[in-house]
Structure formats: C-alpha cells, structure tokens
Amino acid sequence: MGALLAFGNFVRVLFLEGMLHRTAGGEQLGLFSRRSWGANLMFAGITGCLIGLFWFAQRVHFELDAVAATSEVLEVRRDLTSDGKAVFELTLRWTDQNGVERVIVPRVKASSYNVPLGTELNIKYNPKDPSDVRVETKEGPWYIPSLILIGSAMSFLMGRFARGKV
C-alpha cells in the first residue's frame, strides 16, 4: 500500500510541476522551464503506459478465449477517413465451432482490408459473443499496444532527463 501512495504522490508532483507550473511547496516555475516540460513528458509517459497496459489486458482477455477460424470475404466497401484516406469494411462468412454459418461485418475498418472478393482470411472470434470478430493482420495483435508502450517509455525517459534530479 505504501508503494501505491508513493506513486500517487509522484504523479501529483508531476501534475503540479507540469500543468500548474508550481512545485509541491508552491514555488512558481516558469512556463518554459525544463523542470515543468520534463514533468509534462513524464506525466504523458505514465498516462500512455497506463493506456498501453489496459489495451494489453483487453487483448490478453480476448486471446485467452478466442477461437481461430477461416472466413470468406463476401463484400468489400470503400470508405474515406476525415483526412481523405481510403479504408475498407469487410463482410465475412465463416463457420463457428458449433457448425453455425455466420455472416458478419467486423467492427474495425482498415486500409489493409482491400482484398478481392472470395479471399480467405484468418479471423479470431469470441465463442461467448460470436459478433466479436477480429481479422488477423500481418502485424499481429500486439503491434499497436507495443508501440504505445515503447513511445510512452521514451516520453517518460526524455522527461526524466529534461526534469533533472529534484
């Protein structure tokens, strides 16, 4: 419990120094001081690590129960993002572990889904909720959470370097 309280106090000090530009003792820090910018980077690194860890936990929870299957692409719909890039939404047909044929549109659209009709794709689905389908990608399920954790760790370390010893 003491470690959790120490961590909470550490985050409070980082927030005070970074966002409010004040030390824990009330001393005013300059808007562009290395100490406050370092504290901001460290705070962002901690926040990013928490997001990455929760994403990892969610993915692990899915992967523990997921069942692999092969699906057939029935339809590919093209859509545009707000910045004009193309993304594709798939309609897939697959058979679950109970032999029930299902047709579903996965929740995620992606630029990598531009595949011809009839293509077979590897998917994973939650047997408790067959509407929860994930298309397997070449990067794998851990790519984005890994990038978030690496970037957050780099932000934290750069902030620690900029903030210096206090």
mmCIF file with all atom_site columns, C-alpha atoms in Angstrom:
data_model
loop_
_atom_site.group_PDB
_atom_site.id
_atom_site.type_symbol
_atom_site.label_atom_id
_atom_site.label_alt_id
_atom_site.label_comp_id
_atom_site.label_asym_id
_atom_site.label_entity_id
_atom_site.label_seq_id
_atom_site.pdbx_PDB_ins_code
_atom_site.Cartn_x
_atom_site.Cartn_y
_atom_site.Cartn_z
_atom_site.occupancy
_atom_site.B_iso_or_equiv
_atom_site.pdbx_formal_charge
_atom_site.auth_seq_id
_atom_site.auth_comp_id
_atom_site.auth_asym_id
_atom_site.auth_atom_id
_atom_site.pdbx_PDB_model_num
ATOM 1   C CA . MET A 1 1   ? 0.000   0.000   0.000   1.00 0.00 ? 1   MET A CA 1
ATOM 2   C CA . GLY A 1 2   ? 2.910   2.326   0.709   1.00 0.00 ? 2   GLY A CA 1
ATOM 3   C CA . ALA A 1 3   ? 4.232   1.923   -2.854  1.00 0.00 ? 3   ALA A CA 1
ATOM 4   C CA . LEU A 1 4   ? 0.842   2.905   -4.260  1.00 0.00 ? 4   LEU A CA 1
ATOM 5   C CA . LEU A 1 5   ? 0.749   6.025   -2.065  1.00 0.00 ? 5   LEU A CA 1
ATOM 6   C CA . ALA A 1 6   ? 4.306   6.945   -3.112  1.00 0.00 ? 6   ALA A CA 1
ATOM 7   C CA . PHE A 1 7   ? 3.344   6.526   -6.784  1.00 0.00 ? 7   PHE A CA 1
ATOM 8   C CA . GLY A 1 8   ? 0.239   8.683   -6.275  1.00 0.00 ? 8   GLY A CA 1
ATOM 9   C CA . ASN A 1 9   ? 2.331   11.402  -4.650  1.00 0.00 ? 9   ASN A CA 1
ATOM 10  C CA . PHE A 1 10  ? 4.858   11.197  -7.502  1.00 0.00 ? 10  PHE A CA 1
ATOM 11  C CA . VAL A 1 11  ? 2.078   11.654  -10.104 1.00 0.00 ? 11  VAL A CA 1
ATOM 12  C CA . ARG A 1 12  ? 0.658   14.579  -8.063  1.00 0.00 ? 12  ARG A CA 1
ATOM 13  C CA . VAL A 1 13  ? 4.061   16.298  -8.038  1.00 0.00 ? 13  VAL A CA 1
ATOM 14  C CA . LEU A 1 14  ? 4.440   15.754  -11.793 1.00 0.00 ? 14  LEU A CA 1
ATOM 15  C CA . PHE A 1 15  ? 0.981   17.205  -12.394 1.00 0.00 ? 15  PHE A CA 1
ATOM 16  C CA . LEU A 1 16  ? 1.729   20.254  -10.211 1.00 0.00 ? 16  LEU A CA 1
ATOM 17  C CA . GLU A 1 17  ? 5.064   20.908  -11.898 1.00 0.00 ? 17  GLU A CA 1
ATOM 18  C CA . GLY A 1 18  ? 3.938   20.222  -15.440 1.00 0.00 ? 18  GLY A CA 1
ATOM 19  C CA . MET A 1 19  ? 0.403   21.501  -15.699 1.00 0.00 ? 19  MET A CA 1
ATOM 20  C CA . LEU A 1 20  ? 0.297   24.163  -12.998 1.00 0.00 ? 20  LEU A CA 1
ATOM 21  C CA . HIS A 1 21  ? 3.966   25.210  -13.211 1.00 0.00 ? 21  HIS A CA 1
ATOM 22  C CA . ARG A 1 22  ? 4.341   25.082  -9.426  1.00 0.00 ? 22  ARG A CA 1
ATOM 23  C CA . THR A 1 23  ? 6.420   22.936  -7.134  1.00 0.00 ? 23  THR A CA 1
ATOM 24  C CA . ALA A 1 24  ? 4.827   20.931  -4.344  1.00 0.00 ? 24  ALA A CA 1
ATOM 25  C CA . GLY A 1 25  ? 5.976   23.727  -1.993  1.00 0.00 ? 25  GLY A CA 1
ATOM 26  C CA . GLY A 1 26  ? 4.115   26.383  -4.031  1.00 0.00 ? 26  GLY A CA 1
ATOM 27  C CA . GLU A 1 27  ? 7.154   27.909  -5.778  1.00 0.00 ? 27  GLU A CA 1
ATOM 28  C CA . GLN A 1 28  ? 6.277   29.292  -9.226  1.00 0.00 ? 28  GLN A CA 1
ATOM 29  C CA . LEU A 1 29  ? 8.030   27.644  -12.193 1.00 0.00 ? 29  LEU A CA 1
ATOM 30  C CA . GLY A 1 30  ? 8.478   29.428  -15.498 1.00 0.00 ? 30  GLY A CA 1
ATOM 31  C CA . LEU A 1 31  ? 6.215   28.472  -18.385 1.00 0.00 ? 31  LEU A CA 1
ATOM 32  C CA . PHE A 1 32  ? 9.179   27.244  -20.412 1.00 0.00 ? 32  PHE A CA 1
ATOM 33  C CA . SER A 1 33  ? 11.244  25.758  -17.596 1.00 0.00 ? 33  SER A CA 1
ATOM 34  C CA . ARG A 1 34  ? 12.938  22.415  -18.256 1.00 0.00 ? 34  ARG A CA 1
ATOM 35  C CA . ARG A 1 35  ? 11.534  21.143  -14.986 1.00 0.00 ? 35  ARG A CA 1
ATOM 36  C CA . SER A 1 36  ? 7.906   21.746  -15.980 1.00 0.00 ? 36  SER A CA 1
ATOM 37  C CA . TRP A 1 37  ? 8.370   20.436  -19.532 1.00 0.00 ? 37  TRP A CA 1
ATOM 38  C CA . GLY A 1 38  ? 10.151  17.357  -18.185 1.00 0.00 ? 38  GLY A CA 1
ATOM 39  C CA . ALA A 1 39  ? 7.321   16.804  -15.735 1.00 0.00 ? 39  ALA A CA 1
ATOM 40  C CA . ASN A 1 40  ? 4.803   17.064  -18.594 1.00 0.00 ? 40  ASN A CA 1
ATOM 41  C CA . LEU A 1 41  ? 6.701   14.458  -20.618 1.00 0.00 ? 41  LEU A CA 1
ATOM 42  C CA . MET A 1 42  ? 6.909   12.149  -17.610 1.00 0.00 ? 42  MET A CA 1
ATOM 43  C CA . PHE A 1 43  ? 3.176   12.598  -16.905 1.00 0.00 ? 43  PHE A CA 1
ATOM 44  C CA . ALA A 1 44  ? 2.371   11.850  -20.565 1.00 0.00 ? 44  ALA A CA 1
ATOM 45  C CA . GLY A 1 45  ? 4.623   8.773   -20.404 1.00 0.00 ? 45  GLY A CA 1
ATOM 46  C CA . ILE A 1 46  ? 2.816   7.437   -17.334 1.00 0.00 ? 46  ILE A CA 1
ATOM 47  C CA . THR A 1 47  ? -0.590  8.090   -18.928 1.00 0.00 ? 47  THR A CA 1
ATOM 48  C CA . GLY A 1 48  ? 0.469   6.359   -22.164 1.00 0.00 ? 48  GLY A CA 1
ATOM 49  C CA . CYS A 1 49  ? 1.823   3.373   -20.237 1.00 0.00 ? 49  CYS A CA 1
ATOM 50  C CA . LEU A 1 50  ? -1.495  3.003   -18.433 1.00 0.00 ? 50  LEU A CA 1
ATOM 51  C CA . ILE A 1 51  ? -3.384  3.125   -21.744 1.00 0.00 ? 51  ILE A CA 1
ATOM 52  C CA . GLY A 1 52  ? -0.989  0.573   -23.267 1.00 0.00 ? 52  GLY A CA 1
ATOM 53  C CA . LEU A 1 53  ? -1.280  -1.755  -20.267 1.00 0.00 ? 53  LEU A CA 1
ATOM 54  C CA . PHE A 1 54  ? -5.085  -1.619  -20.321 1.00 0.00 ? 54  PHE A CA 1
ATOM 55  C CA . TRP A 1 55  ? -5.004  -2.332  -24.073 1.00 0.00 ? 55  TRP A CA 1
ATOM 56  C CA . PHE A 1 56  ? -2.692  -5.297  -23.462 1.00 0.00 ? 56  PHE A CA 1
ATOM 57  C CA . ALA A 1 57  ? -5.005  -6.585  -20.719 1.00 0.00 ? 57  ALA A CA 1
ATOM 58  C CA . GLN A 1 58  ? -8.038  -6.293  -23.004 1.00 0.00 ? 58  GLN A CA 1
ATOM 59  C CA . ARG A 1 59  ? -6.216  -8.095  -25.791 1.00 0.00 ? 59  ARG A CA 1
ATOM 60  C CA . VAL A 1 60  ? -4.980  -10.855 -23.482 1.00 0.00 ? 60  VAL A CA 1
ATOM 61  C CA . HIS A 1 61  ? -8.545  -11.314 -22.203 1.00 0.00 ? 61  HIS A CA 1
ATOM 62  C CA . PHE A 1 62  ? -9.774  -11.714 -25.797 1.00 0.00 ? 62  PHE A CA 1
ATOM 63  C CA . GLU A 1 63  ? -6.907  -14.012 -26.863 1.00 0.00 ? 63  GLU A CA 1
ATOM 64  C CA . LEU A 1 64  ? -7.439  -16.405 -23.918 1.00 0.00 ? 64  LEU A CA 1
ATOM 65  C CA . ASP A 1 65  ? -10.977 -17.233 -25.071 1.00 0.00 ? 65  ASP A CA 1
ATOM 66  C CA . ALA A 1 66  ? -10.638 -16.639 -28.822 1.00 0.00 ? 66  ALA A CA 1
ATOM 67  C CA . VAL A 1 67  ? -11.202 -19.382 -31.357 1.00 0.00 ? 67  VAL A CA 1
ATOM 68  C CA . ALA A 1 68  ? -9.438  -19.277 -34.721 1.00 0.00 ? 68  ALA A CA 1
ATOM 69  C CA . ALA A 1 69  ? -11.417 -19.727 -37.917 1.00 0.00 ? 69  ALA A CA 1
ATOM 70  C CA . THR A 1 70  ? -11.130 -19.053 -41.633 1.00 0.00 ? 70  THR A CA 1
ATOM 71  C CA . SER A 1 71  ? -13.579 -16.677 -43.269 1.00 0.00 ? 71  SER A CA 1
ATOM 72  C CA . GLU A 1 72  ? -14.515 -15.821 -46.831 1.00 0.00 ? 72  GLU A CA 1
ATOM 73  C CA . VAL A 1 73  ? -14.816 -12.193 -47.959 1.00 0.00 ? 73  VAL A CA 1
ATOM 74  C CA . LEU A 1 74  ? -18.315 -11.601 -49.356 1.00 0.00 ? 74  LEU A CA 1
ATOM 75  C CA . GLU A 1 75  ? -18.206 -7.828  -49.773 1.00 0.00 ? 75  GLU A CA 1
ATOM 76  C CA . VAL A 1 76  ? -15.660 -5.007  -49.533 1.00 0.00 ? 76  VAL A CA 1
ATOM 77  C CA . ARG A 1 77  ? -16.992 -1.486  -49.005 1.00 0.00 ? 77  ARG A CA 1
ATOM 78  C CA . ARG A 1 78  ? -14.690 1.501   -49.506 1.00 0.00 ? 78  ARG A CA 1
ATOM 79  C CA . ASP A 1 79  ? -14.962 4.461   -47.168 1.00 0.00 ? 79  ASP A CA 1
ATOM 80  C CA . LEU A 1 80  ? -12.885 7.588   -46.535 1.00 0.00 ? 80  LEU A CA 1
ATOM 81  C CA . THR A 1 81  ? -11.412 8.858   -43.301 1.00 0.00 ? 81  THR A CA 1
ATOM 82  C CA . SER A 1 82  ? -11.697 12.531  -42.343 1.00 0.00 ? 82  SER A CA 1
ATOM 83  C CA . ASP A 1 83  ? -8.315  13.209  -43.975 1.00 0.00 ? 83  ASP A CA 1
ATOM 84  C CA . GLY A 1 84  ? -9.316  11.514  -47.247 1.00 0.00 ? 84  GLY A CA 1
ATOM 85  C CA . LYS A 1 85  ? -7.529  8.176   -46.874 1.00 0.00 ? 85  LYS A CA 1
ATOM 86  C CA . ALA A 1 86  ? -9.284  5.030   -48.014 1.00 0.00 ? 86  ALA A CA 1
ATOM 87  C CA . VAL A 1 87  ? -10.372 2.408   -45.507 1.00 0.00 ? 87  VAL A CA 1
ATOM 88  C CA . PHE A 1 88  ? -12.282 -0.757  -46.214 1.00 0.00 ? 88  PHE A CA 1
ATOM 89  C CA . GLU A 1 89  ? -15.083 -2.528  -44.387 1.00 0.00 ? 89  GLU A CA 1
ATOM 90  C CA . LEU A 1 90  ? -15.480 -6.256  -44.928 1.00 0.00 ? 90  LEU A CA 1
ATOM 91  C CA . THR A 1 91  ? -18.451 -8.576  -44.851 1.00 0.00 ? 91  THR A CA 1
ATOM 92  C CA . LEU A 1 92  ? -17.266 -12.047 -43.870 1.00 0.00 ? 92  LEU A CA 1
ATOM 93  C CA . ARG A 1 93  ? -18.827 -15.513 -43.911 1.00 0.00 ? 93  ARG A CA 1
ATOM 94  C CA . TRP A 1 94  ? -17.446 -18.129 -41.562 1.00 0.00 ? 94  TRP A CA 1
ATOM 95  C CA . THR A 1 95  ? -18.496 -21.215 -39.637 1.00 0.00 ? 95  THR A CA 1
ATOM 96  C CA . ASP A 1 96  ? -18.171 -21.238 -35.855 1.00 0.00 ? 96  ASP A CA 1
ATOM 97  C CA . GLN A 1 97  ? -17.071 -24.159 -33.670 1.00 0.00 ? 97  GLN A CA 1
ATOM 98  C CA . ASN A 1 98  ? -20.686 -25.376 -33.404 1.00 0.00 ? 98  ASN A CA 1
ATOM 99  C CA . GLY A 1 99  ? -21.089 -25.588 -37.186 1.00 0.00 ? 99  GLY A CA 1
ATOM 100 C CA . VAL A 1 100 ? -23.297 -22.497 -37.445 1.00 0.00 ? 100 VAL A CA 1
ATOM 101 C CA . GLU A 1 101 ? -22.575 -20.414 -40.556 1.00 0.00 ? 101 GLU A CA 1
ATOM 102 C CA . ARG A 1 102 ? -22.343 -16.725 -39.750 1.00 0.00 ? 102 ARG A CA 1
ATOM 103 C CA . VAL A 1 103 ? -22.152 -13.543 -41.816 1.00 0.00 ? 103 VAL A CA 1
ATOM 104 C CA . ILE A 1 104 ? -20.715 -10.543 -40.027 1.00 0.00 ? 104 ILE A CA 1
ATOM 105 C CA . VAL A 1 105 ? -19.150 -7.121  -40.529 1.00 0.00 ? 105 VAL A CA 1
ATOM 106 C CA . PRO A 1 106 ? -16.180 -6.701  -38.139 1.00 0.00 ? 106 PRO A CA 1
ATOM 107 C CA . ARG A 1 107 ? -16.232 -3.507  -36.057 1.00 0.00 ? 107 ARG A CA 1
ATOM 108 C CA . VAL A 1 108 ? -12.900 -2.258  -37.397 1.00 0.00 ? 108 VAL A CA 1
ATOM 109 C CA . LYS A 1 109 ? -12.276 -0.694  -40.808 1.00 0.00 ? 109 LYS A CA 1
ATOM 110 C CA . ALA A 1 110 ? -8.701  -0.678  -42.113 1.00 0.00 ? 110 ALA A CA 1
ATOM 111 C CA . SER A 1 111 ? -6.672  0.274   -45.154 1.00 0.00 ? 111 SER A CA 1
ATOM 112 C CA . SER A 1 112 ? -5.154  -3.214  -45.205 1.00 0.00 ? 112 SER A CA 1
ATOM 113 C CA . TYR A 1 113 ? -8.573  -4.800  -45.838 1.00 0.00 ? 113 TYR A CA 1
ATOM 114 C CA . ASN A 1 114 ? -8.511  -4.033  -49.588 1.00 0.00 ? 114 ASN A CA 1
ATOM 115 C CA . VAL A 1 115 ? -8.759  -7.671  -50.678 1.00 0.00 ? 115 VAL A CA 1
ATOM 116 C CA . PRO A 1 116 ? -10.577 -9.343  -53.590 1.00 0.00 ? 116 PRO A CA 1
ATOM 117 C CA . LEU A 1 117 ? -13.971 -10.982 -53.070 1.00 0.00 ? 117 LEU A CA 1
ATOM 118 C CA . GLY A 1 118 ? -13.695 -14.655 -52.170 1.00 0.00 ? 118 GLY A CA 1
ATOM 119 C CA . THR A 1 119 ? -10.369 -14.197 -50.349 1.00 0.00 ? 119 THR A CA 1
ATOM 120 C CA . GLU A 1 120 ? -9.944  -16.383 -47.290 1.00 0.00 ? 120 GLU A CA 1
ATOM 121 C CA . LEU A 1 121 ? -8.849  -14.502 -44.173 1.00 0.00 ? 121 LEU A CA 1
ATOM 122 C CA . ASN A 1 122 ? -7.850  -15.839 -40.793 1.00 0.00 ? 122 ASN A CA 1
ATOM 123 C CA . ILE A 1 123 ? -10.024 -14.495 -38.001 1.00 0.00 ? 123 ILE A CA 1
ATOM 124 C CA . LYS A 1 124 ? -10.442 -14.990 -34.284 1.00 0.00 ? 124 LYS A CA 1
ATOM 125 C CA . TYR A 1 125 ? -13.761 -14.716 -32.530 1.00 0.00 ? 125 TYR A CA 1
ATOM 126 C CA . ASN A 1 126 ? -15.123 -14.847 -29.015 1.00 0.00 ? 126 ASN A CA 1
ATOM 127 C CA . PRO A 1 127 ? -17.240 -18.022 -28.664 1.00 0.00 ? 127 PRO A CA 1
ATOM 128 C CA . LYS A 1 128 ? -19.326 -16.336 -25.944 1.00 0.00 ? 128 LYS A CA 1
ATOM 129 C CA . ASP A 1 129 ? -20.067 -13.422 -28.308 1.00 0.00 ? 129 ASP A CA 1
ATOM 130 C CA . PRO A 1 130 ? -19.637 -14.502 -31.960 1.00 0.00 ? 130 PRO A CA 1
ATOM 131 C CA . SER A 1 131 ? -20.204 -10.918 -33.114 1.00 0.00 ? 131 SER A CA 1
ATOM 132 C CA . ASP A 1 132 ? -16.793 -10.051 -31.601 1.00 0.00 ? 132 ASP A CA 1
ATOM 133 C CA . VAL A 1 133 ? -14.592 -10.924 -34.594 1.00 0.00 ? 133 VAL A CA 1
ATOM 134 C CA . ARG A 1 134 ? -11.020 -9.774  -35.209 1.00 0.00 ? 134 ARG A CA 1
ATOM 135 C CA . VAL A 1 135 ? -9.294  -10.135 -38.565 1.00 0.00 ? 135 VAL A CA 1
ATOM 136 C CA . GLU A 1 136 ? -5.720  -11.327 -38.154 1.00 0.00 ? 136 GLU A CA 1
ATOM 137 C CA . THR A 1 137 ? -3.183  -8.873  -39.621 1.00 0.00 ? 137 THR A CA 1
ATOM 138 C CA . LYS A 1 138 ? 0.446   -9.292  -40.588 1.00 0.00 ? 138 LYS A CA 1
ATOM 139 C CA . GLU A 1 139 ? 1.498   -7.028  -37.684 1.00 0.00 ? 139 GLU A CA 1
ATOM 140 C CA . GLY A 1 140 ? -0.290  -9.249  -35.192 1.00 0.00 ? 140 GLY A CA 1
ATOM 141 C CA . PRO A 1 141 ? -2.483  -8.317  -32.240 1.00 0.00 ? 141 PRO A CA 1
ATOM 142 C CA . TRP A 1 142 ? 0.311   -6.811  -30.137 1.00 0.00 ? 142 TRP A CA 1
ATOM 143 C CA . TYR A 1 143 ? 1.660   -4.258  -32.629 1.00 0.00 ? 143 TYR A CA 1
ATOM 144 C CA . ILE A 1 144 ? -0.212  -1.095  -31.587 1.00 0.00 ? 144 ILE A CA 1
ATOM 145 C CA . PRO A 1 145 ? -0.107  -1.698  -27.810 1.00 0.00 ? 145 PRO A CA 1
ATOM 146 C CA . SER A 1 146 ? 3.635   -2.352  -28.121 1.00 0.00 ? 146 SER A CA 1
ATOM 147 C CA . LEU A 1 147 ? 4.141   0.925   -29.986 1.00 0.00 ? 147 LEU A CA 1
ATOM 148 C CA . ILE A 1 148 ? 2.169   2.787   -27.320 1.00 0.00 ? 148 ILE A CA 1
ATOM 149 C CA . LEU A 1 149 ? 4.254   1.282   -24.519 1.00 0.00 ? 149 LEU A CA 1
ATOM 150 C CA . ILE A 1 150 ? 7.568   1.954   -26.279 1.00 0.00 ? 150 ILE A CA 1
ATOM 151 C CA . GLY A 1 151 ? 6.594   5.544   -27.102 1.00 0.00 ? 151 GLY A CA 1
ATOM 152 C CA . SER A 1 152 ? 5.365   6.139   -23.557 1.00 0.00 ? 152 SER A CA 1
ATOM 153 C CA . ALA A 1 153 ? 8.556   4.773   -22.055 1.00 0.00 ? 153 ALA A CA 1
ATOM 154 C CA . MET A 1 154 ? 10.585  7.042   -24.350 1.00 0.00 ? 154 MET A CA 1
ATOM 155 C CA . SER A 1 155 ? 8.464   10.051  -23.326 1.00 0.00 ? 155 SER A CA 1
ATOM 156 C CA . PHE A 1 156 ? 8.968   9.217   -19.658 1.00 0.00 ? 156 PHE A CA 1
ATOM 157 C CA . LEU A 1 157 ? 12.743  8.841   -20.045 1.00 0.00 ? 157 LEU A CA 1
ATOM 158 C CA . MET A 1 158 ? 13.099  12.077  -22.048 1.00 0.00 ? 158 MET A CA 1
ATOM 159 C CA . GLY A 1 159 ? 11.049  13.852  -19.385 1.00 0.00 ? 159 GLY A CA 1
ATOM 160 C CA . ARG A 1 160 ? 13.197  12.414  -16.638 1.00 0.00 ? 160 ARG A CA 1
ATOM 161 C CA . PHE A 1 161 ? 16.297  13.638  -18.439 1.00 0.00 ? 161 PHE A CA 1
ATOM 162 C CA . ALA A 1 162 ? 14.809  17.110  -19.025 1.00 0.00 ? 162 ALA A CA 1
ATOM 163 C CA . ARG A 1 163 ? 13.430  17.470  -15.499 1.00 0.00 ? 163 ARG A CA 1
ATOM 164 C CA . GLY A 1 164 ? 16.674  16.510  -13.827 1.00 0.00 ? 164 GLY A CA 1
ATOM 165 C CA . LYS A 1 165 ? 17.107  15.471  -10.221 1.00 0.00 ? 165 LYS A CA 1
ATOM 166 C CA . VAL A 1 166 ? 14.812  17.285  -7.843  1.00 0.00 ? 166 VAL A CA 1
#
